[in-house]
Short mmCIF file of C-alpha atoms in Angstrom, two decimals:
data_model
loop_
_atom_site.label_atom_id
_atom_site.label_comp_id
_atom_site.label_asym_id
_atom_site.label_seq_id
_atom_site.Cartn_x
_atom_site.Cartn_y
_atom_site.Cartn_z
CA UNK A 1 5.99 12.63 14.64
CA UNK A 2 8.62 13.58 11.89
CA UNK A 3 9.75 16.81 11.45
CA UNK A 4 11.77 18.23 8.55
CA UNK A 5 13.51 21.60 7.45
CA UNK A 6 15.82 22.86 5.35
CA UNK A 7 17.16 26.37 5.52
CA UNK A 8 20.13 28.96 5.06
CA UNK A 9 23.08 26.71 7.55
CA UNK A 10 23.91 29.05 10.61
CA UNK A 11 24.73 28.47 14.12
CA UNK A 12 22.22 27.08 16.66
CA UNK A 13 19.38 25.52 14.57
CA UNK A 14 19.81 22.06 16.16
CA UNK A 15 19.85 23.17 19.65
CA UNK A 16 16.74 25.59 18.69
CA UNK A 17 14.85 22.83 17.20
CA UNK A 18 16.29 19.94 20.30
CA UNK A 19 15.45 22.60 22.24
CA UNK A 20 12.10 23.45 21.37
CA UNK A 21 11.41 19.51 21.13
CA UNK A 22 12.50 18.79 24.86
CA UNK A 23 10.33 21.97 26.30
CA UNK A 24 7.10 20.48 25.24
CA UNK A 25 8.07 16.87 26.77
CA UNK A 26 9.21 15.08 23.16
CA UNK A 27 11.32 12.58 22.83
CA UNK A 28 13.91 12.31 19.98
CA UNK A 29 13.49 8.89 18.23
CA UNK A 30 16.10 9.63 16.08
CA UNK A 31 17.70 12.37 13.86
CA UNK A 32 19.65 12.88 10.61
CA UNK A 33 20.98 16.28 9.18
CA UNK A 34 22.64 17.48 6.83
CA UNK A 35 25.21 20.61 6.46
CA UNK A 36 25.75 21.26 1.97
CA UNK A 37 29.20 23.23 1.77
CA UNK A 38 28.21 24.37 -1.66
CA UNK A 39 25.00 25.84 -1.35
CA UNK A 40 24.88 26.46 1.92
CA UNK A 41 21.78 24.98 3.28
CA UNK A 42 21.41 23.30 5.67
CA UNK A 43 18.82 19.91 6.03
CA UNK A 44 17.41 18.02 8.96
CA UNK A 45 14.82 14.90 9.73
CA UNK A 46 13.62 13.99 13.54
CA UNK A 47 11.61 11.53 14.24
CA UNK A 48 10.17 11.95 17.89
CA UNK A 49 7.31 10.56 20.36
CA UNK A 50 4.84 13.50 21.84
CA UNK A 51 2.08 14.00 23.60
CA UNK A 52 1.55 17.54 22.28
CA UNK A 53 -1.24 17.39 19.59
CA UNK A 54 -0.05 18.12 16.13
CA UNK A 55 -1.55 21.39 14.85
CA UNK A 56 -0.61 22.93 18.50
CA UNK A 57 2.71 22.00 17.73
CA UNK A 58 2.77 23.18 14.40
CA UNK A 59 1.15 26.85 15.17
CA UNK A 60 4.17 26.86 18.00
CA UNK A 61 7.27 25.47 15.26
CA UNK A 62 6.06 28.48 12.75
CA UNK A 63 7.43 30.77 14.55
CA UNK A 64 11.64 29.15 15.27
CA UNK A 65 11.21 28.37 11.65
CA UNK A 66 10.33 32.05 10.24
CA UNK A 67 13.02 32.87 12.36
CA UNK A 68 15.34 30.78 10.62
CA UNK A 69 13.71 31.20 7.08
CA UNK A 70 12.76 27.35 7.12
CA UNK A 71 10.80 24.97 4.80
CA UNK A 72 9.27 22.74 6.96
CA UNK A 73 7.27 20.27 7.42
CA UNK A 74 5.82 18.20 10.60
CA UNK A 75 3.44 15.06 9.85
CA UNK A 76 2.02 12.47 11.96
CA UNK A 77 3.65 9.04 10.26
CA UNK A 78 0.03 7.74 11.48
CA UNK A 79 -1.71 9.51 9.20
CA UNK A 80 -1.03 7.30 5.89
CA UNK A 81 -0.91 9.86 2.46
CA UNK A 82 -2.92 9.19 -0.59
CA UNK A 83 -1.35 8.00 -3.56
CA UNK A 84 -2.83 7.87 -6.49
CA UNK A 85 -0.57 5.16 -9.57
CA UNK A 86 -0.89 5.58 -13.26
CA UNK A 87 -0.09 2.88 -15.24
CA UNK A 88 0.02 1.82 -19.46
CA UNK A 89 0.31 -0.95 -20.78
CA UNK A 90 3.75 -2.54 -18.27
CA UNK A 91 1.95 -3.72 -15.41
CA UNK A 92 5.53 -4.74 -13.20
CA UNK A 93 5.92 -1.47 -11.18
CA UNK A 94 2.15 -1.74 -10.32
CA UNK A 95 2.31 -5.02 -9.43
CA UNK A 96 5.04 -4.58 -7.30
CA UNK A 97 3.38 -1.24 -5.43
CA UNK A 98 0.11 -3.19 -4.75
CA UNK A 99 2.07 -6.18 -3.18
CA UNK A 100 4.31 -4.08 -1.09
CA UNK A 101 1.20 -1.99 -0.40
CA UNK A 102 -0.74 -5.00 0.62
CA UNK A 103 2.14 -6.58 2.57
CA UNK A 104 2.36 -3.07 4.55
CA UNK A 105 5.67 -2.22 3.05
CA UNK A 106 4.49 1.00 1.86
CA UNK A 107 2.33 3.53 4.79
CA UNK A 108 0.06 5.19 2.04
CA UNK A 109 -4.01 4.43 1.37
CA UNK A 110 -3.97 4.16 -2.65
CA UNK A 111 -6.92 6.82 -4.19
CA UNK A 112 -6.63 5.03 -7.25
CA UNK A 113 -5.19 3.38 -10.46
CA UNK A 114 -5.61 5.57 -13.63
CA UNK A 115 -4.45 3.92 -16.98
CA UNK A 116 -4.81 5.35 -20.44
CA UNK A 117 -5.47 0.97 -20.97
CA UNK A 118 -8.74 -0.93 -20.07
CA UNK A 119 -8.74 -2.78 -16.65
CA UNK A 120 -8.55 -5.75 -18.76
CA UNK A 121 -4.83 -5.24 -19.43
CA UNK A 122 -4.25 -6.08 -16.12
CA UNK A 123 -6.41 -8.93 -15.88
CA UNK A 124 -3.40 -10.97 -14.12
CA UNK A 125 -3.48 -8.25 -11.42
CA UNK A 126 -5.57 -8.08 -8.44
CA UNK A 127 -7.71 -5.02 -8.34
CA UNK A 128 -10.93 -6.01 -6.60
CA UNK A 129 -9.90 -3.68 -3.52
CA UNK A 130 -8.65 -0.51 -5.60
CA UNK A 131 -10.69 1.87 -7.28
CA UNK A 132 -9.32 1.54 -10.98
CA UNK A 133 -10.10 5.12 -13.83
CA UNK A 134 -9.67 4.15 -17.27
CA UNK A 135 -8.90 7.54 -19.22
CA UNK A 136 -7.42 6.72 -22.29
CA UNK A 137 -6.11 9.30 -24.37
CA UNK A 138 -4.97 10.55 -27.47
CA UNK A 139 -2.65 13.40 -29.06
CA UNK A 140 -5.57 15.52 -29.62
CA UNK A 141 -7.33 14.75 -26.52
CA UNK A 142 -4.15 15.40 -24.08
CA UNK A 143 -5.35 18.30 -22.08
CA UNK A 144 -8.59 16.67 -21.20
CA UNK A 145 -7.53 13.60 -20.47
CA UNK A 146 -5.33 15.59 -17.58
CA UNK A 147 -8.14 17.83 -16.33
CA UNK A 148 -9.60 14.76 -15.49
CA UNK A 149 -6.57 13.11 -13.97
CA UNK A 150 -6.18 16.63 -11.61
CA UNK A 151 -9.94 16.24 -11.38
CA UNK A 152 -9.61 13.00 -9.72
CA UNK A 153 -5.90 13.93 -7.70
CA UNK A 154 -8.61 16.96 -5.77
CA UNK A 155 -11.52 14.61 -5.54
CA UNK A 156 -9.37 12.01 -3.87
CA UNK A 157 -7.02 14.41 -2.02
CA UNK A 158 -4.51 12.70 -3.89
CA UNK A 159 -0.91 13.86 -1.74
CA UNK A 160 1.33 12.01 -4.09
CA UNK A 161 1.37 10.67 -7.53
CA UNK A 162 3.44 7.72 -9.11
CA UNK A 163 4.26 7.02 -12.81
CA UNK A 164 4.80 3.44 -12.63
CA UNK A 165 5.75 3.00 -16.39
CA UNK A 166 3.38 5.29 -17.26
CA UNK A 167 3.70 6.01 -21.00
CA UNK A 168 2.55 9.53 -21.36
CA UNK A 169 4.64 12.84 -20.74
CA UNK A 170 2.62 15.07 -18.92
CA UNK A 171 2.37 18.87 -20.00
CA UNK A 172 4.33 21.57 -18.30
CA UNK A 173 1.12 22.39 -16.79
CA UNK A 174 0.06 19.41 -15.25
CA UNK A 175 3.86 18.71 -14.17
CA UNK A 176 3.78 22.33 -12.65
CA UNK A 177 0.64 21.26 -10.38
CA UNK A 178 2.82 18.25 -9.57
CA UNK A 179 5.69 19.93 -8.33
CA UNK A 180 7.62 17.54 -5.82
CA UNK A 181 4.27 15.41 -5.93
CA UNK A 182 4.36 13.03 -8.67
CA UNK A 183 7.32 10.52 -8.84
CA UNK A 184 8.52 8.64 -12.00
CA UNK A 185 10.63 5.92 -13.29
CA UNK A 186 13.35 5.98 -15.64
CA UNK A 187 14.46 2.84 -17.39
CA UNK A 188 18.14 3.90 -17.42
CA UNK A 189 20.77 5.98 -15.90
CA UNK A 190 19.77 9.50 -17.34
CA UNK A 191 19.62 10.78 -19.82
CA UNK A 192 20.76 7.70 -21.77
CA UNK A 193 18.84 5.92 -24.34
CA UNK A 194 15.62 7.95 -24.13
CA UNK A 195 12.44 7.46 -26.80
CA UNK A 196 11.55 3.61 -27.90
CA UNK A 197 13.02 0.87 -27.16
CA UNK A 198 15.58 1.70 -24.81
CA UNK A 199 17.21 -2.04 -23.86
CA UNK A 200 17.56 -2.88 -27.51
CA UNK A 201 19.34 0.56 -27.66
CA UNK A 202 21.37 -0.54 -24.97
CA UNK A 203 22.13 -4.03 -26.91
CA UNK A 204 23.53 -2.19 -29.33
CA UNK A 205 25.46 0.09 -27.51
CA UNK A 206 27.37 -2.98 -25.55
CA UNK A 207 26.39 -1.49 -22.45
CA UNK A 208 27.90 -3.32 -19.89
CA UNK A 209 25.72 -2.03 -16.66
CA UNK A 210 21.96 -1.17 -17.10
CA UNK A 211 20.01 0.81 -14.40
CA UNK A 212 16.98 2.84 -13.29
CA UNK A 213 16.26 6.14 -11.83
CA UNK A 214 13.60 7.29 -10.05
CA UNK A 215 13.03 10.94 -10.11
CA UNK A 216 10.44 13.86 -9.65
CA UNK A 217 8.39 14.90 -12.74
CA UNK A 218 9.23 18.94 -13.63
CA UNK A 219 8.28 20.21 -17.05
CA UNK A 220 11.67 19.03 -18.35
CA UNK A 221 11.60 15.96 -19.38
CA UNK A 222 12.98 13.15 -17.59
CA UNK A 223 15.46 15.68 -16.20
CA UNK A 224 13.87 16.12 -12.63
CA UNK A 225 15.39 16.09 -8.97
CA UNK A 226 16.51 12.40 -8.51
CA UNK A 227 15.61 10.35 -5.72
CA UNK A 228 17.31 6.70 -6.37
CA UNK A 229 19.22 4.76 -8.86
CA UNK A 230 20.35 1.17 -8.88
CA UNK A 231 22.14 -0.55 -11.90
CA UNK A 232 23.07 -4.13 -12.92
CA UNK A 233 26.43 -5.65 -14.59
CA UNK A 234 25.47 -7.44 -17.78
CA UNK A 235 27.48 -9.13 -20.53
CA UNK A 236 27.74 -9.83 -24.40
CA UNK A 237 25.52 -12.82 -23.28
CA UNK A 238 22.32 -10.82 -22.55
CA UNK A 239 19.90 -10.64 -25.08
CA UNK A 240 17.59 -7.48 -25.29
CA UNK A 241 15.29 -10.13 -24.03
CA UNK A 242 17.29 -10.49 -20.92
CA UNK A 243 18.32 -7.02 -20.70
CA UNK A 244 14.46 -6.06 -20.32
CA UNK A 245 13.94 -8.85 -18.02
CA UNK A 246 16.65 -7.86 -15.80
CA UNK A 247 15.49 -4.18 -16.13
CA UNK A 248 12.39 -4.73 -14.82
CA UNK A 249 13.83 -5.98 -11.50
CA UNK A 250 16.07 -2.87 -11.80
CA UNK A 251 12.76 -0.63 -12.09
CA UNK A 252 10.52 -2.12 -9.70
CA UNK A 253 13.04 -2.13 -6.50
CA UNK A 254 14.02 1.61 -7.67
CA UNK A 255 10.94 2.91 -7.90
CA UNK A 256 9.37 1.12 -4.97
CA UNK A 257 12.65 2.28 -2.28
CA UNK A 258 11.91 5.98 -3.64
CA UNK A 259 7.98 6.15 -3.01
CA UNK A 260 8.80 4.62 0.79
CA UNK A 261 11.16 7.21 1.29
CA UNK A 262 8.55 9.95 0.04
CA UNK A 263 6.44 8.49 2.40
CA UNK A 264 8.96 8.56 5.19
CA UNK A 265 9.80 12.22 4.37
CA UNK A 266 12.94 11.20 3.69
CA UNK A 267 13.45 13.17 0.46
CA UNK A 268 14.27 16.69 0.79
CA UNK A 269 14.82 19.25 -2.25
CA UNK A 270 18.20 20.71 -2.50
CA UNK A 271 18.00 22.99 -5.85
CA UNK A 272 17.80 20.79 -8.76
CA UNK A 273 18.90 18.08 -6.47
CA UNK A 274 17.99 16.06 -3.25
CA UNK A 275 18.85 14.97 -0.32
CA UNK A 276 17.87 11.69 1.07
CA UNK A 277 17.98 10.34 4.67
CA UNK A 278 17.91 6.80 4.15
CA UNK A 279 17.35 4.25 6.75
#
């Protein structure tokens, strides 16, 4: 089991929740917390072997946590979530996600693939064994084109979504729906070098690292709670050529180390931040 919080710090919330874990015969696998001066809240993760079934202890945590004005959450790591990928026309993130997927890298059953292309775009890509939506979409067809994406995220019982270099901004309504669901990638540090071609802006610029950041979707754009960054030292010598190249290594590991944490429930939201407990 894995059990997370995060709530106003006081005194005695570990030994409440150790305590509570120990009287109904668990067995603490491991923990990480998490004490922030500055706001302060206070975060934990515990991973822990029981014998108790989840819902019972669930209906028994609800009522330490009310007492501590928690936001929890307690999930069976057995239970894989549904995650549903929308792609465009830059098929490396997906490819990446359905390898790591297939090489049981990533826990989660995938509800679907959703591209505004045809399946033929990805005709280098192996989809036999995912159910692939093609819902293409234009300025003036925007708002239908997301009811039926949130159409399909309920059918499925879609539990997380990932923009894997998906090309379209989604409304403030759709994002709203999303909130602390849906997980993008950024193809620099933010908020640097945003619009159209951002490595030839970077060329020009003389940049001499290049990154990615992978954040949750909120209504502002590209200017969500971040969840992982990596970056890369380049020289006068790269090209934009190599500078996408290189950036699509960048984007792939990025996004692909911030959906397996989601997964883990490793990500917790702290204001317009996070807090991650890596492994």
């Amino acid at each position: 089991m894995i059990l997370t919080l995060s709530c106003p710090d006081q005194r005695g919330i570990v030994a409440r929740v150790s305590t509570f874990l120990y009287e109904r015969g668990a067995n603490i696998l491991d923990a990480q917390q998490y004490d922030d001066v500055e706001t302060g809240q206070f975060f934990m993760r515990v991973v822990f072997s029981a014998t108790a079934d989840t819902d019972a202890l669930r209906a028994a945590f609800a009522s330490l946590a009310d007492g501590f004005s928690m936001r929890w959450s307690l999930r069976d790591p057995k239970v894989r979530q549904k995650v549903m990928i929308l792609a465009s026309q830059q098929d490396h993130c997906l490819a990446d996600l359905l390898y790591r997927w297939r090489r049981g890298e990533l826990p989660m059953d995938i509800a679907a693939v959703v591209s505004n292309h045809p399946k033929e775009t990805y005709a280098n890509l192996d989809l036999s064994d995912v159910a692939f939506h093609h819902l293409p979409v234009t300025r003036a067809t925007k708002l239908e084109q997301e009811a039926a994406i949130w159409a399909l995220i309920q059918e499925t019982g879609t539990e997380l979504v990932v923009l894997a270099r998906y090309m379209q901004v989604l409304s403030e309504g759709l994002a709203a729906k999303l909130e602390e669901r849906c997980i993008n990638i950024h193809h620099s540090f933010l908020p640097g070098f945003k619009g159209a071609r951002p490595y030839h802006q970077a060329h020009e610029r003389g940049v001499k690292v290049i990154g990615a950041t992978a954040h949750y979707v909120t209504a502002n754009l590209d200017e969500g709670p971040i969840i992982e960054q990596d970056v890369e030292r380049i020289s006068h010598r790269d090209t934009p050529a190599a500078l996408i190249r290189k950036g699509r290594d960048i984007e792939r590991r990025v996004l692909a180390r911030a959906v397996r944490w989601k997964l883990e429930d490793r990500v917790l939201l702290n204001g317009a931040k996070t807090v991650v407990f890596t492994d």
